[in-house]
mmCIF file of C-alpha atoms in Angstrom:
data_model
loop_
_atom_site.group_PDB
_atom_site.id
_atom_site.type_symbol
_atom_site.label_atom_id
_atom_site.label_comp_id
_atom_site.label_asym_id
_atom_site.label_seq_id
_atom_site.Cartn_x
_atom_site.Cartn_y
_atom_site.Cartn_z
ATOM 1 C CA MET A 1 17.913 18.380 -8.428
ATOM 2 C CA LYS A 2 14.198 19.599 -8.892
ATOM 3 C CA LEU A 3 13.559 16.324 -10.873
ATOM 4 C CA PHE A 4 14.938 14.302 -7.824
ATOM 5 C CA PHE A 5 12.581 16.018 -5.390
ATOM 6 C CA TRP A 6 9.710 15.326 -7.674
ATOM 7 C CA TRP A 7 10.399 11.644 -7.627
ATOM 8 C CA VAL A 8 10.892 11.755 -3.938
ATOM 9 C CA ALA A 9 7.602 13.505 -3.530
ATOM 10 C CA GLN A 10 5.735 11.020 -5.818
ATOM 11 C CA ILE A 11 7.206 8.054 -3.828
ATOM 12 C CA ALA A 12 6.393 9.486 -0.469
ATOM 13 C CA ILE A 13 2.655 10.178 -1.605
ATOM 14 C CA GLY A 14 2.509 6.649 -3.071
ATOM 15 C CA SER A 15 4.094 5.113 0.058
ATOM 16 C CA LEU A 16 1.885 7.006 2.534
ATOM 17 C CA SER A 17 -1.258 6.162 0.671
ATOM 18 C CA VAL A 18 -0.314 2.386 0.614
ATOM 19 C CA PHE A 19 0.211 2.481 4.418
ATOM 20 C CA PHE A 20 -3.079 4.107 4.940
ATOM 21 C CA LEU A 21 -4.879 1.825 2.415
ATOM 22 C CA LEU A 22 -3.452 -1.056 4.576
ATOM 23 C CA VAL A 23 -4.530 0.438 7.752
ATOM 24 C CA GLY A 24 -8.093 1.007 6.284
ATOM 25 C CA ILE A 25 -8.317 -2.632 5.201
ATOM 26 C CA ASN A 26 -7.193 -3.848 8.680
ATOM 27 C CA VAL A 27 -9.733 -1.713 10.450
ATOM 28 C CA LEU A 28 -12.334 -2.968 7.962
ATOM 29 C CA VAL A 29 -11.451 -6.585 8.777
ATOM 30 C CA GLY A 30 -11.460 -5.939 12.442
ATOM 31 C CA SER A 31 -14.880 -4.211 12.408
ATOM 32 C CA TYR A 32 -16.303 -7.568 11.612
ATOM 33 C CA GLY A 33 -15.327 -8.831 14.983
ATOM 34 C CA LEU A 34 -17.387 -6.195 16.889
ATOM 35 C CA GLU A 35 -20.524 -7.067 18.853
ATOM 36 C CA ASN A 36 -22.308 -3.762 19.009
ATOM 37 C CA PRO A 37 -24.055 -2.878 15.773
ATOM 38 C CA LEU A 38 -23.509 0.722 16.200
ATOM 39 C CA GLU A 39 -19.823 0.315 16.707
ATOM 40 C CA PHE A 40 -19.636 -1.886 13.686
ATOM 41 C CA ILE A 41 -21.533 0.706 11.514
ATOM 42 C CA MET A 42 -19.065 3.439 12.641
ATOM 43 C CA TYR A 43 -15.965 1.470 12.014
ATOM 44 C CA PHE A 44 -17.394 0.082 8.778
ATOM 45 C CA PHE A 45 -17.884 3.380 7.278
ATOM 46 C CA SER A 46 -14.807 5.001 8.549
ATOM 47 C CA SER A 47 -12.647 2.373 7.239
ATOM 48 C CA SER A 48 -14.427 2.627 3.890
ATOM 49 C CA MET A 49 -13.701 6.157 3.788
ATOM 50 C CA LEU A 50 -10.150 5.832 4.694
ATOM 51 C CA ILE A 51 -9.797 3.046 1.882
ATOM 52 C CA LEU A 52 -11.581 5.609 -0.751
ATOM 53 C CA VAL A 53 -9.322 8.471 0.164
ATOM 54 C CA SER A 54 -6.015 6.256 0.289
ATOM 55 C CA ALA A 55 -6.900 4.836 -3.108
ATOM 56 C CA THR A 56 -7.579 8.120 -4.695
ATOM 57 C CA PHE A 57 -4.095 9.414 -3.384
ATOM 58 C CA LEU A 58 -2.654 6.228 -4.729
ATOM 59 C CA ILE A 59 -3.940 6.974 -8.204
ATOM 60 C CA PHE A 60 -2.412 10.764 -8.098
ATOM 61 C CA PRO A 61 1.166 9.707 -8.366
ATOM 62 C CA VAL A 62 0.462 6.804 -10.745
ATOM 63 C CA VAL A 63 -1.316 9.266 -13.200
ATOM 64 C CA ARG A 64 1.498 11.804 -12.874
ATOM 65 C CA ILE A 65 4.418 9.258 -13.403
ATOM 66 C CA TYR A 66 2.440 7.731 -16.205
ATOM 67 C CA GLY A 67 2.135 11.237 -17.648
ATOM 68 C CA ARG A 68 5.902 11.864 -17.389
ATOM 69 C CA PHE A 69 6.691 8.830 -19.379
ATOM 70 C CA VAL A 70 4.123 9.205 -22.190
ATOM 71 C CA LYS A 71 4.229 12.587 -23.656
ATOM 72 C CA LYS A 72 1.435 13.775 -25.705
ATOM 73 C CA ARG A 73 2.097 13.987 -29.138
ATOM 74 C CA PRO A 74 0.073 16.481 -31.662
ATOM 75 C CA THR A 75 -2.571 14.798 -33.586
ATOM 76 C CA VAL A 76 -3.339 15.284 -37.150
ATOM 77 C CA GLY A 77 -5.450 18.298 -37.569
ATOM 78 C CA SER A 78 -4.427 20.085 -34.325
ATOM 79 C CA ILE A 79 -3.323 23.579 -34.087
ATOM 80 C CA SER A 80 0.392 24.066 -33.961
ATOM 81 C CA GLU A 81 2.083 26.504 -31.613
ATOM 82 C CA ASP A 82 2.288 29.276 -34.139
ATOM 83 C CA GLY A 83 -1.457 29.152 -34.625
ATOM 84 C CA GLU A 84 -1.549 27.746 -38.209
#
């Protein structure tokens, strides 16, 4: 059951980040239609920040899911669990 909730959490984080990424792109495109330069700058930078944060939160579940599928194997010359 714990594994099920882990998958649900990763999918929820990924879905929310995709939603906010699309909102950020929509705000960015809409900012180019503004007439006031100060409003354009505010909308441009706020949408850029929203896109940046959303992309970061989108990378998080991707890396965790990738890490679950690809297990690290010990390399030649690494120290084993018993220290030898």
